[in-house]
Amino acid sequence: MNKHEIKLVQDSFAKAAPLGEKVAEIFYQELFEIDPALKSMFKNDMKDQGKKLLSALTMIVRNLENTDVIVPAAEKLAVKHLDYGVTARHYTFVGNALLRTLKKGLGNEFTPEVREAWITAYQLLADVMRAAAYPQQRSAARG
């Protein structure tokens, strides 16, 4: 990501973050609309889950320029999510739900340029997470 894309993501997140729990609520509504079967993976309190989501997003967005922080945290999170039954295809659903959430939360401020910056950021994060969770797929792709 270049500095401009990082700034777009950070600035737009700063505008959405004050919505707090509403952002998480919208995200999970969108995610479950994309794939209703995912609802069964969430056995804990959704308010608590929403706080975890916002905490993770905040850490990632704040550290977009600091991969030494993001990469190990993302790898750890990816491996942990294997225990919940997360598959590689779920990353696409999460990315789409995130974009839909940002569109709803930011309205007209979710410009095509901001959208592209978020796509870049999420794709980088998802690639790191998939590589950590499914190293055999990465090896097979090379081999």
PDB file of C-alpha atoms in Angstrom, residues 20-101:
ATOM      1  CA  GLY A  20     -18.907   1.982  17.366  1.00  0.00           C
ATOM      2  CA  GLU A  21     -21.081  -1.037  17.972  1.00  0.00           C
ATOM      3  CA  LYS A  22     -23.335  -0.046  15.074  1.00  0.00           C
ATOM      4  CA  VAL A  23     -20.440  -0.721  12.676  1.00  0.00           C
ATOM      5  CA  ALA A  24     -20.054  -4.230  14.067  1.00  0.00           C
ATOM      6  CA  GLU A  25     -23.800  -4.803  13.968  1.00  0.00           C
ATOM      7  CA  ILE A  26     -23.967  -3.766  10.303  1.00  0.00           C
ATOM      8  CA  PHE A  27     -20.918  -5.894   9.485  1.00  0.00           C
ATOM      9  CA  TYR A  28     -22.433  -9.067  10.917  1.00  0.00           C
ATOM     10  CA  GLN A  29     -25.812  -8.362   9.282  1.00  0.00           C
ATOM     11  CA  GLU A  30     -24.015  -8.051   5.956  1.00  0.00           C
ATOM     12  CA  LEU A  31     -21.896 -11.149   6.565  1.00  0.00           C
ATOM     13  CA  PHE A  32     -24.908 -13.283   7.453  1.00  0.00           C
ATOM     14  CA  GLU A  33     -26.800 -11.934   4.443  1.00  0.00           C
ATOM     15  CA  ILE A  34     -23.921 -13.020   2.201  1.00  0.00           C
ATOM     16  CA  ASP A  35     -23.798 -16.483   3.775  1.00  0.00           C
ATOM     17  CA  PRO A  36     -26.476 -17.299   6.366  1.00  0.00           C
ATOM     18  CA  ALA A  37     -24.672 -20.544   7.258  1.00  0.00           C
ATOM     19  CA  LEU A  38     -21.914 -18.489   8.896  1.00  0.00           C
ATOM     20  CA  LYS A  39     -24.268 -17.547  11.717  1.00  0.00           C
ATOM     21  CA  SER A  40     -23.782 -20.991  13.261  1.00  0.00           C
ATOM     22  CA  MET A  41     -20.046 -20.286  13.656  1.00  0.00           C
ATOM     23  CA  PHE A  42     -20.760 -17.506  16.147  1.00  0.00           C
ATOM     24  CA  LYS A  43     -21.708 -19.118  19.413  1.00  0.00           C
ATOM     25  CA  ASN A  44     -20.651 -16.265  21.703  1.00  0.00           C
ATOM     26  CA  ASP A  45     -22.379 -13.007  22.554  1.00  0.00           C
ATOM     27  CA  MET A  46     -22.492 -10.906  19.383  1.00  0.00           C
ATOM     28  CA  LYS A  47     -21.883  -7.657  21.289  1.00  0.00           C
ATOM     29  CA  ASP A  48     -18.647  -9.139  22.601  1.00  0.00           C
ATOM     30  CA  GLN A  49     -17.825 -10.403  19.112  1.00  0.00           C
ATOM     31  CA  GLY A  50     -18.454  -6.915  17.749  1.00  0.00           C
ATOM     32  CA  LYS A  51     -16.027  -5.424  20.263  1.00  0.00           C
ATOM     33  CA  LYS A  52     -13.381  -7.932  19.171  1.00  0.00           C
ATOM     34  CA  LEU A  53     -13.984  -7.012  15.538  1.00  0.00           C
ATOM     35  CA  LEU A  54     -13.664  -3.284  16.219  1.00  0.00           C
ATOM     36  CA  SER A  55     -10.552  -3.825  18.322  1.00  0.00           C
ATOM     37  CA  ALA A  56      -8.892  -5.864  15.572  1.00  0.00           C
ATOM     38  CA  LEU A  57      -9.856  -3.351  12.874  1.00  0.00           C
ATOM     39  CA  THR A  58      -8.555  -0.465  14.967  1.00  0.00           C
ATOM     40  CA  MET A  59      -5.210  -2.189  15.529  1.00  0.00           C
ATOM     41  CA  ILE A  60      -4.852  -3.026  11.847  1.00  0.00           C
ATOM     42  CA  VAL A  61      -5.826   0.415  10.553  1.00  0.00           C
ATOM     43  CA  ARG A  62      -3.546   2.208  13.030  1.00  0.00           C
ATOM     44  CA  ASN A  63      -0.593   0.055  12.017  1.00  0.00           C
ATOM     45  CA  LEU A  64      -0.954  -0.099   8.241  1.00  0.00           C
ATOM     46  CA  GLU A  65       2.557   1.302   7.881  1.00  0.00           C
ATOM     47  CA  ASN A  66       3.955  -1.080  10.480  1.00  0.00           C
ATOM     48  CA  THR A  67       3.869  -4.599   9.084  1.00  0.00           C
ATOM     49  CA  ASP A  68       5.991  -5.796  12.031  1.00  0.00           C
ATOM     50  CA  VAL A  69       2.847  -5.344  14.137  1.00  0.00           C
ATOM     51  CA  ILE A  70       0.166  -6.393  11.659  1.00  0.00           C
ATOM     52  CA  VAL A  71       1.664  -9.533  10.142  1.00  0.00           C
ATOM     53  CA  PRO A  72       2.258 -11.529  13.356  1.00  0.00           C
ATOM     54  CA  ALA A  73      -1.126 -10.468  14.759  1.00  0.00           C
ATOM     55  CA  ALA A  74      -2.902 -11.425  11.521  1.00  0.00           C
ATOM     56  CA  GLU A  75      -1.113 -14.765  11.339  1.00  0.00           C
ATOM     57  CA  LYS A  76      -2.043 -15.593  14.933  1.00  0.00           C
ATOM     58  CA  LEU A  77      -5.661 -14.580  14.324  1.00  0.00           C
ATOM     59  CA  ALA A  78      -5.846 -16.696  11.162  1.00  0.00           C
ATOM     60  CA  VAL A  79      -4.596 -19.823  12.901  1.00  0.00           C
ATOM     61  CA  LYS A  80      -6.993 -19.228  15.803  1.00  0.00           C
ATOM     62  CA  HIS A  81      -9.911 -18.936  13.368  1.00  0.00           C
ATOM     63  CA  LEU A  82      -9.193 -22.415  12.011  1.00  0.00           C
ATOM     64  CA  ASP A  83     -10.625 -23.739  15.282  1.00  0.00           C
ATOM     65  CA  TYR A  84     -13.896 -21.978  14.445  1.00  0.00           C
ATOM     66  CA  GLY A  85     -14.140 -23.662  11.052  1.00  0.00           C
ATOM     67  CA  VAL A  86     -13.064 -20.695   8.930  1.00  0.00           C
ATOM     68  CA  THR A  87     -12.159 -21.705   5.385  1.00  0.00           C
ATOM     69  CA  ALA A  88     -10.241 -19.839   2.694  1.00  0.00           C
ATOM     70  CA  ARG A  89     -13.466 -18.840   0.915  1.00  0.00           C
ATOM     71  CA  HIS A  90     -14.778 -17.128   4.051  1.00  0.00           C
ATOM     72  CA  TYR A  91     -12.162 -14.411   3.577  1.00  0.00           C
ATOM     73  CA  THR A  92     -13.975 -13.302   0.419  1.00  0.00           C
ATOM     74  CA  PHE A  93     -17.270 -13.105   2.309  1.00  0.00           C
ATOM     75  CA  VAL A  94     -15.668 -11.074   5.101  1.00  0.00           C
ATOM     76  CA  GLY A  95     -14.091  -8.683   2.596  1.00  0.00           C
ATOM     77  CA  ASN A  96     -17.414  -8.139   0.849  1.00  0.00           C
ATOM     78  CA  ALA A  97     -19.213  -7.618   4.169  1.00  0.00           C
ATOM     79  CA  LEU A  98     -16.565  -5.095   5.197  1.00  0.00           C
ATOM     80  CA  LEU A  99     -16.988  -3.097   1.982  1.00  0.00           C
ATOM     81  CA  ARG A 100     -20.776  -3.134   2.299  1.00  0.00           C
ATOM     82  CA  THR A 101     -20.490  -2.004   5.925  1.00  0.00           C
TER      83      THR A 101
END
